[in-house]
Amino acid sequence: MTVVAEGLSKAYGRHTVLDHLDLTVPSGAIYALLGPNGAGKTTTVRLLATLLRPDSGRASVAGFDVVDARSEVRRRISLTGQHAALDEQQTGEENLRMVARLTGLSRAAARERAGQLLERFALTDAAGRRVKTYSGGMRRRLDLAAGLVGEPEVMFLDEPTTGLDPRSRQAVWEEVARLASAGVTIFLTTQYLEEADRLADRIALLHRGRLVAEGTAAELKHRVAGERLELTLADADAYEHAELMLGGRIVRRDPARSTLEVATDGSGAHVRELLDALDPGRTLVERFAVRSSTLDDVFLEVTADV
C-alpha cells in the first residue's frame, strides 16, 4: 500500500479535527476523501504530506513514516492545494523552470522539463504569458504541471477543481485519470460527489473528523439500495397516509416536496406491486420515478446519526 494511516488524530485545543482515521491506498489508485467543509479533509492531507504532526496514530507514504522520515516522504510526493501556488508575475514557463531548479535540475534540464509539461498540459501557446493573465482552468493545469516536475510517486490533490467552470473541471478530471493510468497514486479530496463518483477507484466518506464509510462507488451505493422509487404524493394527507403505510421501507423523506423514496429492484413488476399496494385507487400518487442511488444518498444515509 502506498498510503497507510492508522489511528490518525489531530485536535486544536478542545476541537477534534481528525478522530482516529484508518485508511489504506493501493499503489496507482485514485482514492477520494469525500466530505463537506470542515470534515477534516485538508487536515488529513496536511498530515500525510508532512505539513502537520499527528497528535496520535501513525501514517506512512511510499513506505516512509510521515514523522520519522519526513524528508524521504517529501522526495516522493507532490501537493496541489485548493489555491494555485504560482508566481503570477512570472510566465508559465518561468514558474515551471523555477520549480525544476528547486528540485535540483540543471538549467538545461529544467528548461527541457518545463517544455515537456507545458506541452502535456496544453499550455505551450501560453508559456510566455504572465500567469496573472491565465484563466482559472489554465492556472489549475499549470499548478498540476508544477506538481509533476519532480515525477512524484504520490500526488495529493486537495479540492483541485474548486471554483472551476464545468469545461475546466472536465479537463482536470481527464488529466487526473491520465496520471493514474501512468502509475501515479492520486489522493484526492473533494466536496463534489460527482467528482468522486467519476474519478475514484475507492471512496472514503469523512464526517466531523471520522471515517463513516469506505468502498467503491458501487459498493457504497448498494449500501443504501441500488434503485429507488421516488413518489410524489398529491397532498399533505396523501403524504401522511403513504408514510404510514410504507413505514420502514422508506429510505428518504422530504415533507416540503411531498416526496418519499423506497428501495426497489428497479423491475416493472416490483414497481407495479408497490404502487398497487400503496395507491389502489390511483388518487394518492401524483407521479413517480425510478432512479439509481447516488453518493448524495450514501452520504445522507451514513451521516444521519453521526
XYZ file of C-alpha atoms in Angstrom:
306
model
C 0.000 0.000 0.000
C 1.331 3.439 -0.915
C -0.542 5.405 1.761
C -1.419 3.946 5.153
C -2.946 5.700 8.162
C -3.645 4.022 11.497
C -5.488 5.827 14.279
C -4.515 9.221 12.904
C -5.828 12.041 15.115
C -5.461 15.808 15.310
C -7.052 18.394 17.571
C -6.719 22.117 18.173
C -7.466 22.781 21.798
C -10.759 21.090 22.573
C -11.768 20.870 18.930
C -11.082 17.454 17.404
C -10.439 17.829 13.694
C -9.500 14.228 12.916
C -10.605 11.297 15.060
C -8.634 8.017 14.771
C -8.578 7.791 10.994
C -7.677 4.437 9.406
C -7.206 4.108 5.652
C -5.076 2.384 3.031
C -4.441 3.456 -0.555
C -3.092 0.948 -3.111
C -0.323 1.957 -5.491
C -1.555 3.542 -8.714
C -5.098 4.077 -7.425
C -7.239 7.198 -7.316
C -8.506 7.450 -3.757
C -11.093 10.128 -2.957
C -11.651 11.517 0.516
C -15.134 12.976 0.373
C -16.840 15.265 2.836
C -18.292 18.738 3.454
C -16.274 21.759 4.518
C -14.853 21.206 7.998
C -14.944 17.416 7.768
C -11.157 17.111 8.178
C -10.112 16.535 4.558
C -7.428 19.211 4.348
C -6.068 18.265 7.768
C -5.713 14.678 6.570
C -3.762 15.796 3.512
C -1.513 18.082 5.550
C -0.736 15.248 7.958
C 0.048 12.790 5.169
C 2.132 15.395 3.320
C 4.212 16.040 6.497
C 2.999 19.632 6.933
C 1.409 18.764 10.285
C 2.298 16.286 13.020
C -0.448 13.984 14.299
C -1.393 14.056 17.969
C -1.672 10.272 17.907
C -1.580 7.396 15.464
C 0.834 6.865 12.630
C 0.966 7.132 8.858
C 3.321 6.185 6.071
C 3.563 7.340 2.470
C 5.554 5.438 -0.164
C 6.840 3.209 2.625
C 8.179 6.007 4.864
C 6.825 7.290 8.165
C 5.438 10.819 7.857
C 7.020 11.863 11.171
C 10.267 9.908 11.400
C 11.158 10.106 7.700
C 9.663 13.414 6.593
C 12.440 14.158 4.097
C 12.026 10.794 2.381
C 8.269 11.288 2.123
C 8.692 14.765 0.657
C 11.025 13.463 -2.042
C 8.288 11.144 -3.278
C 5.181 13.312 -3.179
C 3.667 16.467 -4.572
C 0.877 18.550 -3.095
C -1.572 20.682 -5.026
C -3.702 22.733 -2.662
C -7.041 24.438 -3.066
C -5.379 27.581 -4.384
C -2.751 27.566 -7.114
C 0.746 28.101 -5.651
C 2.109 30.122 -8.568
C 4.022 33.350 -9.039
C 1.590 35.479 -11.018
C 4.284 37.905 -12.145
C 6.250 35.154 -13.876
C 5.292 33.397 -17.062
C 4.031 29.824 -17.103
C 7.398 28.601 -18.351
C 9.303 30.584 -15.725
C 7.179 29.062 -12.965
C 7.943 25.527 -14.112
C 11.642 26.214 -14.649
C 11.863 27.712 -11.155
C 10.273 24.640 -9.590
C 12.537 22.365 -11.612
C 15.631 24.245 -10.434
C 14.426 23.961 -6.820
C 14.238 20.191 -7.247
C 17.904 20.154 -8.278
C 17.730 20.039 -12.071
C 20.333 21.880 -14.125
C 19.308 24.912 -16.165
C 19.178 22.883 -19.351
C 17.275 20.023 -17.732
C 14.857 22.480 -16.096
C 14.144 24.107 -19.455
C 13.544 20.720 -21.050
C 11.262 19.520 -18.244
C 9.229 22.755 -18.365
C 8.748 22.345 -22.092
C 7.576 18.753 -21.699
C 4.998 19.690 -19.074
C 3.738 22.746 -20.930
C 3.073 20.547 -23.941
C 1.476 17.807 -21.850
C -0.952 20.248 -20.233
C -1.726 22.118 -23.490
C -0.090 25.321 -22.251
C 2.630 25.741 -24.846
C 0.883 28.667 -26.537
C 0.591 30.448 -23.173
C 4.114 29.602 -21.979
C 5.396 33.156 -22.429
C 2.428 34.877 -20.804
C 2.382 36.013 -17.203
C 0.289 33.747 -15.003
C -1.868 36.689 -13.884
C -3.386 36.633 -17.383
C -4.346 32.930 -17.154
C -7.896 31.711 -16.666
C -8.775 29.642 -13.598
C -8.583 26.420 -15.569
C -5.186 27.312 -17.028
C -3.820 28.141 -13.579
C -5.021 24.829 -12.225
C -3.411 22.943 -15.101
C -0.156 24.826 -14.573
C -0.312 24.050 -10.854
C -0.758 20.353 -11.634
C 2.158 20.547 -14.042
C 4.324 22.124 -11.325
C 3.440 19.232 -9.032
C 4.759 16.777 -11.606
C 8.148 18.404 -12.131
C 9.784 16.005 -9.683
C 7.912 12.944 -11.031
C 6.237 12.047 -7.705
C 5.050 8.580 -6.702
C 2.096 10.052 -4.820
C 0.163 13.201 -5.692
C -2.069 14.854 -3.121
C -4.817 16.956 -4.696
C -6.771 18.996 -2.161
C -10.070 20.015 -3.788
C -8.357 20.627 -7.152
C -11.457 21.762 -9.067
C -12.997 24.149 -6.535
C -14.230 27.262 -8.337
C -13.641 25.941 -11.842
C -16.205 26.097 -14.619
C -17.536 22.755 -15.979
C -15.200 22.720 -19.003
C -12.101 23.377 -16.889
C -13.211 20.809 -14.323
C -13.580 18.231 -17.090
C -10.036 18.995 -18.302
C -8.630 18.486 -14.808
C -10.535 15.198 -14.437
C -9.080 13.924 -17.695
C -5.557 14.799 -16.599
C -6.002 13.147 -13.192
C -7.163 9.961 -14.934
C -4.104 10.075 -17.209
C -1.781 10.480 -14.218
C -3.261 7.424 -12.528
C -3.004 5.374 -15.713
C 0.691 6.285 -15.811
C 1.164 4.784 -12.344
C 0.941 7.848 -10.098
C -1.037 7.258 -6.904
C -3.639 10.014 -6.530
C -5.027 11.019 -3.140
C -7.895 13.373 -3.897
C -10.064 15.373 -1.528
C -13.327 16.826 -2.751
C -16.740 18.002 -1.669
C -18.136 17.272 -5.122
C -19.929 13.934 -5.092
C -19.878 13.729 -8.882
C -16.102 14.167 -8.892
C -15.531 11.249 -6.529
C -18.007 9.088 -8.436
C -16.371 9.884 -11.766
C -12.699 9.501 -10.818
C -12.092 7.362 -7.769
C -11.267 3.670 -7.550
C -12.187 3.856 -3.876
C -14.004 6.498 -1.849
C -13.869 7.324 1.847
C -16.607 9.441 3.429
C -15.365 11.738 6.188
C -17.745 13.469 8.591
C -16.748 15.513 11.626
C -13.279 14.047 11.544
C -14.436 10.439 11.448
C -14.418 7.926 8.616
C -18.053 6.838 8.295
C -17.913 4.685 5.148
C -15.379 3.397 2.621
C -15.510 1.372 -0.580
C -16.006 1.600 -4.330
C -18.754 3.879 -5.614
C -20.853 0.820 -6.475
C -20.374 -0.724 -3.031
C -21.343 2.487 -1.283
C -24.447 2.956 -3.425
C -25.514 -0.646 -2.846
C -25.303 0.053 0.883
C -28.364 2.319 0.626
C -30.212 0.332 -2.084
C -29.255 0.134 -5.717
C -32.540 1.517 -7.098
C -35.125 3.843 -5.593
C -38.745 4.566 -6.360
C -39.410 8.264 -5.803
C -43.055 9.019 -5.073
C -44.575 12.487 -5.248
C -47.806 12.493 -3.272
C -50.886 14.509 -4.205
C -51.192 16.497 -0.959
C -50.322 16.510 2.742
C -52.959 13.916 3.611
C -51.734 11.593 0.876
C -48.158 12.067 2.104
C -49.121 11.198 5.686
C -51.061 8.118 4.539
C -48.195 6.882 2.344
C -45.654 7.451 5.096
C -47.750 5.391 7.496
C -48.253 2.536 5.005
C -44.650 2.320 3.802
C -43.088 2.608 7.271
C -39.624 1.063 7.460
C -39.300 0.711 3.675
C -38.814 4.481 3.311
C -35.200 5.463 2.656
C -35.744 9.215 2.336
C -38.457 11.674 3.319
C -38.997 15.213 2.046
C -42.227 16.623 3.503
C -41.624 20.036 1.928
C -41.806 18.478 -1.555
C -44.325 15.780 -0.561
C -41.906 13.083 -1.744
C -40.930 9.720 -0.328
C -38.345 7.262 -1.610
C -38.443 3.490 -1.143
C -35.999 0.783 -2.159
C -36.800 -1.248 -5.259
C -35.018 -3.658 -7.560
C -35.975 -1.398 -10.470
C -38.100 -4.015 -12.254
C -41.509 -3.125 -13.667
C -43.132 -5.906 -11.677
C -41.804 -4.642 -8.354
C -42.681 -1.019 -9.112
C -46.261 -2.002 -10.072
C -46.560 -4.093 -6.926
C -45.515 -1.176 -4.737
C -47.835 1.273 -6.470
C -50.821 -1.089 -6.398
C -50.340 -1.802 -2.709
C -49.917 1.853 -1.792
C -52.442 3.501 -4.097
C -55.031 1.042 -5.430
C -57.477 3.874 -6.154
C -54.895 5.887 -8.129
C -55.546 9.033 -6.061
C -52.547 9.337 -3.730
C -49.505 9.265 -6.043
C -49.261 12.264 -8.360
C -46.166 10.983 -10.170
C -43.260 8.601 -9.662
C -39.761 7.952 -10.985
C -37.245 5.117 -10.651
C -33.649 6.211 -10.211
C -30.321 4.782 -9.162
C -28.856 5.600 -5.774
C -26.219 8.324 -5.785
C -23.356 9.244 -3.495
C -25.617 12.003 -2.181
C -27.926 9.257 -0.907
C -24.987 7.425 0.630
C -23.657 10.483 2.398
C -27.044 11.493 3.784
C -27.620 7.931 4.984
C -24.289 7.343 6.711
C -24.120 10.763 8.366
C -27.715 10.840 9.572
C -26.892 9.773 13.125
C -23.224 10.774 13.307
